[in-house]
Tab-separated table of C-alpha atoms in Angstrom:
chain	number	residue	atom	x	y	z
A	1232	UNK	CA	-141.796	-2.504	126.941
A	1233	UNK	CA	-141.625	-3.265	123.057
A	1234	UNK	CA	-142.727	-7.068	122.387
A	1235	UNK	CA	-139.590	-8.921	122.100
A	1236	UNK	CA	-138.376	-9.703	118.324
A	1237	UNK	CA	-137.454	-13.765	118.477
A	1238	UNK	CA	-136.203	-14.636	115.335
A	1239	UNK	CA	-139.467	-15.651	112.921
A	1240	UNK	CA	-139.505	-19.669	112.815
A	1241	UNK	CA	-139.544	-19.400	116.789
A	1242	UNK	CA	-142.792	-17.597	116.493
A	1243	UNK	CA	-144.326	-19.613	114.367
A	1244	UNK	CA	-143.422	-22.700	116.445
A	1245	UNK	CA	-144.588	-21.162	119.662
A	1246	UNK	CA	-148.293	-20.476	117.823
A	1247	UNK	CA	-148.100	-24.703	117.534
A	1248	UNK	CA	-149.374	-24.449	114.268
A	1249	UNK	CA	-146.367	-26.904	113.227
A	1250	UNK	CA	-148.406	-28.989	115.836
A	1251	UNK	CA	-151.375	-29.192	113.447
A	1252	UNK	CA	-151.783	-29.926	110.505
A	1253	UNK	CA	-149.311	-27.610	108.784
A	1254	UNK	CA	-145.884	-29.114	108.179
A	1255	UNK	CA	-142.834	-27.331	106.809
A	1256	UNK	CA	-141.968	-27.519	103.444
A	1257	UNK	CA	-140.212	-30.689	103.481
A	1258	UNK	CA	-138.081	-29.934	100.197
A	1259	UNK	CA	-135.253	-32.320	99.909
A	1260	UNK	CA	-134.279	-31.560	96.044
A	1261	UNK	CA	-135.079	-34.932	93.973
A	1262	UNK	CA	-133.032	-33.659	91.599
A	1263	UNK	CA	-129.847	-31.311	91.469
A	1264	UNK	CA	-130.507	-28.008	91.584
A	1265	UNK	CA	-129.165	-26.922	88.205
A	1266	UNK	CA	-130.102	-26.035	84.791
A	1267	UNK	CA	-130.881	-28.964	82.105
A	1268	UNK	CA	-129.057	-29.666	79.227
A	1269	UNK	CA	-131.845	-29.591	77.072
A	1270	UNK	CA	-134.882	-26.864	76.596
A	1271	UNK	CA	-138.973	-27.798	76.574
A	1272	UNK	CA	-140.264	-28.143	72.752
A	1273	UNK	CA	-141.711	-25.504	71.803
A	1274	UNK	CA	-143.685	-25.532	68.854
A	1275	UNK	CA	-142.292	-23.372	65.621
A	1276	UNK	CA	-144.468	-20.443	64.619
A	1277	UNK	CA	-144.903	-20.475	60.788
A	1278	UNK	CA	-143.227	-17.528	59.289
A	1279	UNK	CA	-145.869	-14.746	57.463
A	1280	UNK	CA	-146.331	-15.174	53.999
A	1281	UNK	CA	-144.220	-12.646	51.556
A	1282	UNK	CA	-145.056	-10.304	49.043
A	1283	UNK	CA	-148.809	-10.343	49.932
A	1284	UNK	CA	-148.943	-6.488	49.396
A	1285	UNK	CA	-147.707	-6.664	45.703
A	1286	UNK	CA	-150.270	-9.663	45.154
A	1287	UNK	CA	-153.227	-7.509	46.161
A	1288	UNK	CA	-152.134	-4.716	44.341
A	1289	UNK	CA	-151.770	-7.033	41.164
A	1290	UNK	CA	-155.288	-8.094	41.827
A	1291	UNK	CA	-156.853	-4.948	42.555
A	1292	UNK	CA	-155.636	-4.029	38.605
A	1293	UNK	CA	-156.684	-7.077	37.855
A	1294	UNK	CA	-160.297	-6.442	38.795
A	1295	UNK	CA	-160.341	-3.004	37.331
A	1296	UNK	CA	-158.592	-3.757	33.716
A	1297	UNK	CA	-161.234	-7.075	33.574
A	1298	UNK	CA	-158.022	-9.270	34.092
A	1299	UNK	CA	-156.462	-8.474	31.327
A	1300	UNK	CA	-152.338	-8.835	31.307
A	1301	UNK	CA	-151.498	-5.549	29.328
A	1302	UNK	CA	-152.780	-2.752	31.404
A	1303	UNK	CA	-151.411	-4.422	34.764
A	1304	UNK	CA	-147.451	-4.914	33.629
A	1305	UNK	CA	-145.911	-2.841	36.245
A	1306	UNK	CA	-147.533	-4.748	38.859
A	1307	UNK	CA	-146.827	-8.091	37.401
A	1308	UNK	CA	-143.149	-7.317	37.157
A	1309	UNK	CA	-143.412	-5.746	40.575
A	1310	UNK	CA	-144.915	-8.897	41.941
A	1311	UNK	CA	-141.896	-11.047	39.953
A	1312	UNK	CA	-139.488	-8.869	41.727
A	1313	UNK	CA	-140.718	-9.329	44.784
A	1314	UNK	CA	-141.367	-13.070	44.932
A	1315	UNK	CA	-137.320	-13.459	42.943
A	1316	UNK	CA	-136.434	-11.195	46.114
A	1317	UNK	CA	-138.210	-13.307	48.777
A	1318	UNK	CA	-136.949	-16.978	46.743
A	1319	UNK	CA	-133.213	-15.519	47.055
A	1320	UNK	CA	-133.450	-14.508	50.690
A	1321	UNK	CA	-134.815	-17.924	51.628
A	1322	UNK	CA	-132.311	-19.539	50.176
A	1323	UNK	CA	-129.610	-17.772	51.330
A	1324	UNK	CA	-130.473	-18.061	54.789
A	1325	UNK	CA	-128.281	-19.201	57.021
A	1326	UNK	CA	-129.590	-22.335	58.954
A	1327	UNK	CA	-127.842	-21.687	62.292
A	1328	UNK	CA	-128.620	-17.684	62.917
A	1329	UNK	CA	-131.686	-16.554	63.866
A	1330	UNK	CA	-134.775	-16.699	62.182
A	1331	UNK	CA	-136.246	-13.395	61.176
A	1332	UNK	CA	-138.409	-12.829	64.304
A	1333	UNK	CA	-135.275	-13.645	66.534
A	1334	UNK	CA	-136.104	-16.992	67.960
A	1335	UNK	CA	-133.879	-20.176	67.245
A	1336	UNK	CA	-135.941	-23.446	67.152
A	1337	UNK	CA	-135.734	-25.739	70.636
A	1338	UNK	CA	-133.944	-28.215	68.499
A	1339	UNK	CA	-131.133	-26.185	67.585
A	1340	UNK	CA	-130.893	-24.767	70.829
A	1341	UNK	CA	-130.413	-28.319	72.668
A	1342	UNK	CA	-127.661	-29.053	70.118
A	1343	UNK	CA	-126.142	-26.285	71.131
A	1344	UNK	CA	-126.479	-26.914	74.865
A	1345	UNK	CA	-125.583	-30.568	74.517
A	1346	UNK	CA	-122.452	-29.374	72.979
A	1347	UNK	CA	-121.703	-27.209	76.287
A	1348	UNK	CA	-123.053	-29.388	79.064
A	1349	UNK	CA	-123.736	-28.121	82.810
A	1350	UNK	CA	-120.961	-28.910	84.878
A	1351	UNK	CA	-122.394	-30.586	87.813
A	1352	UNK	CA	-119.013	-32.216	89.365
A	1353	UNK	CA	-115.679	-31.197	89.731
A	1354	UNK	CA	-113.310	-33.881	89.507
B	728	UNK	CA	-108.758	-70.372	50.648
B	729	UNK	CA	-105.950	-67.976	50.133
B	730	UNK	CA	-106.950	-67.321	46.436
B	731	UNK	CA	-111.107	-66.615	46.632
B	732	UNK	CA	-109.909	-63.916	49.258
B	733	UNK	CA	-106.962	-62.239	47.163
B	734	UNK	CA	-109.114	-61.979	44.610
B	735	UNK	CA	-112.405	-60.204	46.592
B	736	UNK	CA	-109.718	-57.959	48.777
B	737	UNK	CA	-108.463	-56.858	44.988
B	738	UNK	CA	-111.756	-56.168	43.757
B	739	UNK	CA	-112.581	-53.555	46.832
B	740	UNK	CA	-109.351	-51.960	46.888
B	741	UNK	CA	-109.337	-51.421	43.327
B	742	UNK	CA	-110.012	-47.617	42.265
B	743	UNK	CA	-112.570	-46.085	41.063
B	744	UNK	CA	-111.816	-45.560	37.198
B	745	UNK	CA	-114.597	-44.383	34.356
B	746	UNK	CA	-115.374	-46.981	31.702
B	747	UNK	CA	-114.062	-46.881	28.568
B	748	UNK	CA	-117.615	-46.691	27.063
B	749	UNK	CA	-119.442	-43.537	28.635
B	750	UNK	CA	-123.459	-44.981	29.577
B	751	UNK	CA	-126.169	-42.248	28.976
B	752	UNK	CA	-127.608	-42.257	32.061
B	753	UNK	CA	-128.352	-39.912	34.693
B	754	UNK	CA	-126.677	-41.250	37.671
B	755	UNK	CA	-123.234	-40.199	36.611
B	756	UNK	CA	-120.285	-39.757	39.443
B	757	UNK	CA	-120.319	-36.003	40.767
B	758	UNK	CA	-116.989	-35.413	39.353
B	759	UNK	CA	-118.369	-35.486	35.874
B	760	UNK	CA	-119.343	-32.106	34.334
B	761	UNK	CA	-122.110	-31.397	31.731
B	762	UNK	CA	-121.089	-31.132	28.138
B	763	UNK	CA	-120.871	-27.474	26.600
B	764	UNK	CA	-123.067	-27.394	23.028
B	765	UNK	CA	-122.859	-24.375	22.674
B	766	UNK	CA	-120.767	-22.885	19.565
B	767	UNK	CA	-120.136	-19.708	20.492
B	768	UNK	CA	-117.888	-20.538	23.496
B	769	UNK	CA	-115.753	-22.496	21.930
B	770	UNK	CA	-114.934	-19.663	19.321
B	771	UNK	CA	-113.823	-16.949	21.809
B	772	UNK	CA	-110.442	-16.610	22.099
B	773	UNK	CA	-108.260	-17.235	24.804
B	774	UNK	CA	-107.816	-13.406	25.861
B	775	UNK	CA	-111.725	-12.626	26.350
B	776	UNK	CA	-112.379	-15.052	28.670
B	777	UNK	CA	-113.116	-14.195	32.144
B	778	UNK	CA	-111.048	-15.528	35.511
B	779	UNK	CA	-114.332	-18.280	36.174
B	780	UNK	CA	-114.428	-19.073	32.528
B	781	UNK	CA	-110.562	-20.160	32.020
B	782	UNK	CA	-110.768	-22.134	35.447
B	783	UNK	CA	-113.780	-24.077	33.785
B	784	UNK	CA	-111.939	-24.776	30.805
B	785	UNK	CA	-108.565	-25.936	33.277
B	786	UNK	CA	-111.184	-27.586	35.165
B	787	UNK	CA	-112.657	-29.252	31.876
B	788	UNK	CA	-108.824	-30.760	30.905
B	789	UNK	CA	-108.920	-33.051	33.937
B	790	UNK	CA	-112.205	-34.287	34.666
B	791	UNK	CA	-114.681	-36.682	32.551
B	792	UNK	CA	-117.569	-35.386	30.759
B	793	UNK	CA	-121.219	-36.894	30.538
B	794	UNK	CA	-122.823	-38.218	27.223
B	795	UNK	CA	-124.931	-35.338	25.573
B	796	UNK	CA	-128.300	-36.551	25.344
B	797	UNK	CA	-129.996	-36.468	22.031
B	798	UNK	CA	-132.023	-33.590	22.128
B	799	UNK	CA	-129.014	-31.228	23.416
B	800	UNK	CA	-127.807	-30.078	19.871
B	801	UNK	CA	-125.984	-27.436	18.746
B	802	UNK	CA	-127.986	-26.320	15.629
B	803	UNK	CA	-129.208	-22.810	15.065
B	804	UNK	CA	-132.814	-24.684	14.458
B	805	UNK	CA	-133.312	-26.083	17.544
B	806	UNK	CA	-135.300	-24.512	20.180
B	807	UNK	CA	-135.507	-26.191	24.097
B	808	UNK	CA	-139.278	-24.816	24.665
B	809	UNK	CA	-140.193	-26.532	21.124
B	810	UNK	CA	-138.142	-29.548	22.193
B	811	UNK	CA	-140.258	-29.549	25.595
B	812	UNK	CA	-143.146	-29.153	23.947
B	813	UNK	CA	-142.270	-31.831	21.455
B	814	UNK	CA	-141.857	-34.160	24.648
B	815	UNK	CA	-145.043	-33.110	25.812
B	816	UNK	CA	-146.885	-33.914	22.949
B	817	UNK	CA	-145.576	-37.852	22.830
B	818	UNK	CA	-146.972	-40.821	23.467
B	819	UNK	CA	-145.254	-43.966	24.551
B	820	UNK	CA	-141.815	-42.695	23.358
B	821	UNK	CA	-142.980	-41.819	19.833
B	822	UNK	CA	-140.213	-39.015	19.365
B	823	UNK	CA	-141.010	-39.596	15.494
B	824	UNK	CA	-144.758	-38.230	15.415
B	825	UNK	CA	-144.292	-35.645	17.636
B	826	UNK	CA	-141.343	-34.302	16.110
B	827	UNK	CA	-143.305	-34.301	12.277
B	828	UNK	CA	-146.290	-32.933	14.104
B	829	UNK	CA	-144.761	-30.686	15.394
B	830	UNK	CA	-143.168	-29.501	12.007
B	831	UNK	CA	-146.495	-29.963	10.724
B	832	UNK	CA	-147.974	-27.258	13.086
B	833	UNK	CA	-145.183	-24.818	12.845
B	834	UNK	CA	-145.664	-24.715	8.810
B	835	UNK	CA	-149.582	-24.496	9.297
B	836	UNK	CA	-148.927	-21.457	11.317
B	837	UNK	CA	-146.064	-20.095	8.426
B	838	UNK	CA	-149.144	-21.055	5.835
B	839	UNK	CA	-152.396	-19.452	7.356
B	840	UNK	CA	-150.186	-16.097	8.286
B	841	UNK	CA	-148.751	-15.576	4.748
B	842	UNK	CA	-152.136	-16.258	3.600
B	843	UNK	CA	-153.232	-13.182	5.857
B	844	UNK	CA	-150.186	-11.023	4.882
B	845	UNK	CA	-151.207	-11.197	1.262
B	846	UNK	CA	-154.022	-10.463	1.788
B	847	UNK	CA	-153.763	-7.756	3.979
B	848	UNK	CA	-153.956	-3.620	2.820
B	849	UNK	CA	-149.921	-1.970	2.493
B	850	UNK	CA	-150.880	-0.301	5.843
B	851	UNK	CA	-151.334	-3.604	7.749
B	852	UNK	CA	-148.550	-5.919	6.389
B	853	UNK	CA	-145.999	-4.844	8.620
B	854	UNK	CA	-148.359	-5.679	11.869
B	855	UNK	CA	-148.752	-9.330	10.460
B	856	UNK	CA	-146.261	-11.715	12.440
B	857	UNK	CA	-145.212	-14.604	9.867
B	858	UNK	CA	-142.255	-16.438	11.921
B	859	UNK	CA	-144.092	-19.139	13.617
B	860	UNK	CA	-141.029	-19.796	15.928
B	861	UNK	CA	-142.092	-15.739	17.473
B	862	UNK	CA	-145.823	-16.719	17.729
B	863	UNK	CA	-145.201	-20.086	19.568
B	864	UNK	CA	-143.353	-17.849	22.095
B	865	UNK	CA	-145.501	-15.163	22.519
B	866	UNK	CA	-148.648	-17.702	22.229
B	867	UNK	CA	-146.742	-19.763	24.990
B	868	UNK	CA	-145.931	-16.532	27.299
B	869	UNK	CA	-149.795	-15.278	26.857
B	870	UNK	CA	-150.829	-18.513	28.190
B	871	UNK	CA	-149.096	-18.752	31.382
B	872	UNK	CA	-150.616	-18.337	34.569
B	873	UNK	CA	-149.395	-15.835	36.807
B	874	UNK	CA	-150.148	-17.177	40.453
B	875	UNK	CA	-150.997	-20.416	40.694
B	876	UNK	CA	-153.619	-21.882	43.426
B	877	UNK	CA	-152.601	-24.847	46.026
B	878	UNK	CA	-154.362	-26.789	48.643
B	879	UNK	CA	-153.272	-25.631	52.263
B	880	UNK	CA	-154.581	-28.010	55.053
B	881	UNK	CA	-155.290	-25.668	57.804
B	882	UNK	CA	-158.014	-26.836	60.844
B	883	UNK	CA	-159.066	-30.064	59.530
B	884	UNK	CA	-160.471	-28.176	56.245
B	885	UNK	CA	-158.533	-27.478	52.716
B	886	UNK	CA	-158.194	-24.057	51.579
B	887	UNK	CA	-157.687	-23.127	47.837
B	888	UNK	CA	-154.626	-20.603	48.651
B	889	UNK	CA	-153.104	-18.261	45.764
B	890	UNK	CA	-149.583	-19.192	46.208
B	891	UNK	CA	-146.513	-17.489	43.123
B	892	UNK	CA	-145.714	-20.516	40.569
B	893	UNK	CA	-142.331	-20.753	39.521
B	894	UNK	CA	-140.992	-20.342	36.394
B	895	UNK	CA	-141.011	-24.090	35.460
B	896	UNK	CA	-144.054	-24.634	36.690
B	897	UNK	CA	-145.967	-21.600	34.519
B	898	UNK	CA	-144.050	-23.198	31.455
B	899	UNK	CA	-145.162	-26.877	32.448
B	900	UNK	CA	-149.104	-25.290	32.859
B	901	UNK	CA	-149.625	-22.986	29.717
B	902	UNK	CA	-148.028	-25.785	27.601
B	903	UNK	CA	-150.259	-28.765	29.188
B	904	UNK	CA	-153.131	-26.651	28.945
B	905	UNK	CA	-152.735	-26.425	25.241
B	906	UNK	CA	-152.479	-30.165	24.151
B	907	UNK	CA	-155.313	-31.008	26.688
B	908	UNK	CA	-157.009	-28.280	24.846
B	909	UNK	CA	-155.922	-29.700	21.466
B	910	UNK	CA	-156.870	-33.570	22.311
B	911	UNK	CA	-160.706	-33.068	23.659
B	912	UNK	CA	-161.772	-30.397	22.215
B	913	UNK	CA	-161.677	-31.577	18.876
B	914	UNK	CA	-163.584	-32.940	16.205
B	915	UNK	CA	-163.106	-36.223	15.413
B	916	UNK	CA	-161.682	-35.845	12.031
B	917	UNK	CA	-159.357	-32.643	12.326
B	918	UNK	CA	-155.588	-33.320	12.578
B	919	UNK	CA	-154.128	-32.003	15.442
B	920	UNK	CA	-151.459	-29.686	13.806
B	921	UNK	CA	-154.044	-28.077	12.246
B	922	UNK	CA	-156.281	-27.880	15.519
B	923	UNK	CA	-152.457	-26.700	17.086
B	924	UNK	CA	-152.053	-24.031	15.050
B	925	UNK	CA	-155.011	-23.027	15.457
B	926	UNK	CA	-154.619	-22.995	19.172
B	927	UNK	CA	-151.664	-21.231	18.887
B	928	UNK	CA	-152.764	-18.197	16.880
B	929	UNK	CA	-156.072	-17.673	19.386
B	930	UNK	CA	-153.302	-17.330	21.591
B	931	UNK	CA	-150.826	-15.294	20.147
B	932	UNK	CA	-153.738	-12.831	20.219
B	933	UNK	CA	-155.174	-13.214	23.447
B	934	UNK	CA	-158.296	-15.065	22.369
B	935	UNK	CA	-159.235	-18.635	22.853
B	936	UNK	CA	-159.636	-21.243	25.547
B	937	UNK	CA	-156.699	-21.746	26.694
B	938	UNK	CA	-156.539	-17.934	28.058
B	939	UNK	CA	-160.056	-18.161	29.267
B	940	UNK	CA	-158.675	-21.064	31.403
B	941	UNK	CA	-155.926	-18.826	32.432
B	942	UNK	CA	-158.616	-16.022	33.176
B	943	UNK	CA	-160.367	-18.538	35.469
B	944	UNK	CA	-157.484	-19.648	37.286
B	945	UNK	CA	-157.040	-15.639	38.185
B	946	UNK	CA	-160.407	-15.176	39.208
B	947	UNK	CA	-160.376	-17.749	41.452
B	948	UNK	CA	-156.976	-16.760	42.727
B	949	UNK	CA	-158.787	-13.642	43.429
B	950	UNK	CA	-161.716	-14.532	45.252
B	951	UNK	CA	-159.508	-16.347	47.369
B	952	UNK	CA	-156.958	-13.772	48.092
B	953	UNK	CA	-158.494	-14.185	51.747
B	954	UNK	CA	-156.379	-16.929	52.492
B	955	UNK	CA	-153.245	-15.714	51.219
B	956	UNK	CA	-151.621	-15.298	54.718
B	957	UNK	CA	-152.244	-19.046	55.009
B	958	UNK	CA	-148.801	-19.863	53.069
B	959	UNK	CA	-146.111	-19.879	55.208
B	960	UNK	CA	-143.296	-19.470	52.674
């Protein structure tokens, strides 16, 4: 005859080790189970810096042409280019989309929660 | 009783009107817009102006105009970078000096390269530059830096990181570097539009200190180019 199958708290109560010193989990929730209104701080990764590439090549030239200007125009007007392109994009960014890597700031994201609170009563 | 408070409520409810006598200053209401100096665009006519450009002028029938300051003019003669440089050069508001040194230099330059041009074989004349307004601008553009070098704070220690100037900032630079240049490293009894023009010519041809400060400031941009990811802009 197979053991019989009592349900699993009723074996674990007949082994008495609730007797000893092990207790159930005595969770009564301090607070209501539901999500906060606000998210932890996190702190902001600093963006990379731009046009790094176009300032090595520039001063790569530089070091070969004895940093002279003339020989090394196309990469100083390739370097202007690039740090015009990077000044415009910064500025045009948007302050509430996303940031290039995809992450909004916890700041922004609280305002937005506090704007559509948990509901945690019905009335 | 009733009359000290008729007349306060009347003084906050009145409007807000512009004076009758317009104050050179620069904390003007927004709604004022910034004079227009420029000849040319008041000689277009009506037909070649573009959709923005006839709002503007609609837009300029209704709303006050600030004071032109004194160095906006609309002569053929005057120059902003030599105006800049002008202001650069004075000391404790001494518009007068600066402006006849400045004058001073310009016909040093006009002097010394006519002297040159005369002098010079057929062949050669035409490479001679004589307009002294053309060397101060291509004397001005040799001179300024092209990335500039600023203190990031990164760990508790400083870094000297190469960081792009803007355009102001190159101008401000290349134009400081040359009076600083032209103050100290003088002799005692040399004028300055002479030592200026001087200056100014080394420049116009690559040569001189002020480029060899401008060399340094690239090397040293260079040797640092380490800490270039350090910016976070």
């Amino acid at each position: 005859m197979a053991a019989p199958a009592y349900p699993g708290g009723v074996t674990r109560w007949v082994s008495g080790q609730w007797r000893n010193k092990k207790r159930p989990p005595a969770l009564r929730p301090p607070r209501p189970l539901a999500l906060a209104d606000k998210v932890a701080s996190r702190r902001e990764q600093p963006t990379e810096a731009t046009c790094i590439t176009e300032m090595s090549v520039m001063m790569a030239c530089w070091k070969q042409n004895d940093f002279n200007d003339a020989p090394c125009a196309e990469e100083i007007r390739m370097f202007y280019d690039c740090v015009a392109k990077a000044e415009k994009e910064h500025k045009n960014q948007n302050e509430d989309t996303l940031s290039s890597r995809g992450n909004l700031p916890s700041s922004k994201v609280n305002k937005l929660l506090k704007r559509f609170p948990q509901i945690t009563r019905y009335v | 009783m009733a009359a000290p408070s008729a007349a306060g409520l009347g003084r906050r409810l009145r409007a807000w009107l512009p004076r009758i006598m317009p104050v050179r200053w620069s904390r003007y209401n927004p709604s004022y817009l910034e004079p227009e100096v420029k000849k040319e665009s008041y000689q277009k006519p009506l037909e070649e102006l573009t959709e923005e450009e006839r709002q503007q002028m609609e837009l300029k029938a209704v709303r006050p105009i600030k004071a032109a300051p004194p160095t906006l003019s609309s002569s053929v003669f005057s120059d902003p970078m030599i105006s800049k440089f002008t202001n650069m050069m004075m000391k404790s508001g001494n518009k007068v000096l600066a402006r006849s040194l400045m004058s001073q230099t310009l016909e040093a330059i006009k002097r010394k390269q006519l002297e040159k041009y005369h002098k010079a074989p057929e062949n050669e004349k035409e490479t001679i530059e004589c307009n002294p307004y053309v060397i101060f601008h291509q004397a001005l553009k040799n001179c300024q830096p092209i990335i500039g070098l600023s203190n990031i704070t990164k760990g508790g220690k400083t870094y000297q990181v190469p960081i792009p100037l803007t355009d102001n900032r190159k101008r401000f630079l290349a134009m400081k570097w040359l009076i600083t240049e032209c103050r100290e490293n003088k002799h005692r009894r040399t004028m300055m539009p002479e030592k200026l023009s001087q200056e100014l010519l080394l420049a116009f041809n690559n040569e001189g200190p002020v480029i060899k400060k401008k060399h340094v400031l690239h090397k040293m941009a260079e040797a640092n180019r380490a800490y270039a990811h350090f910016r976070w802009w």
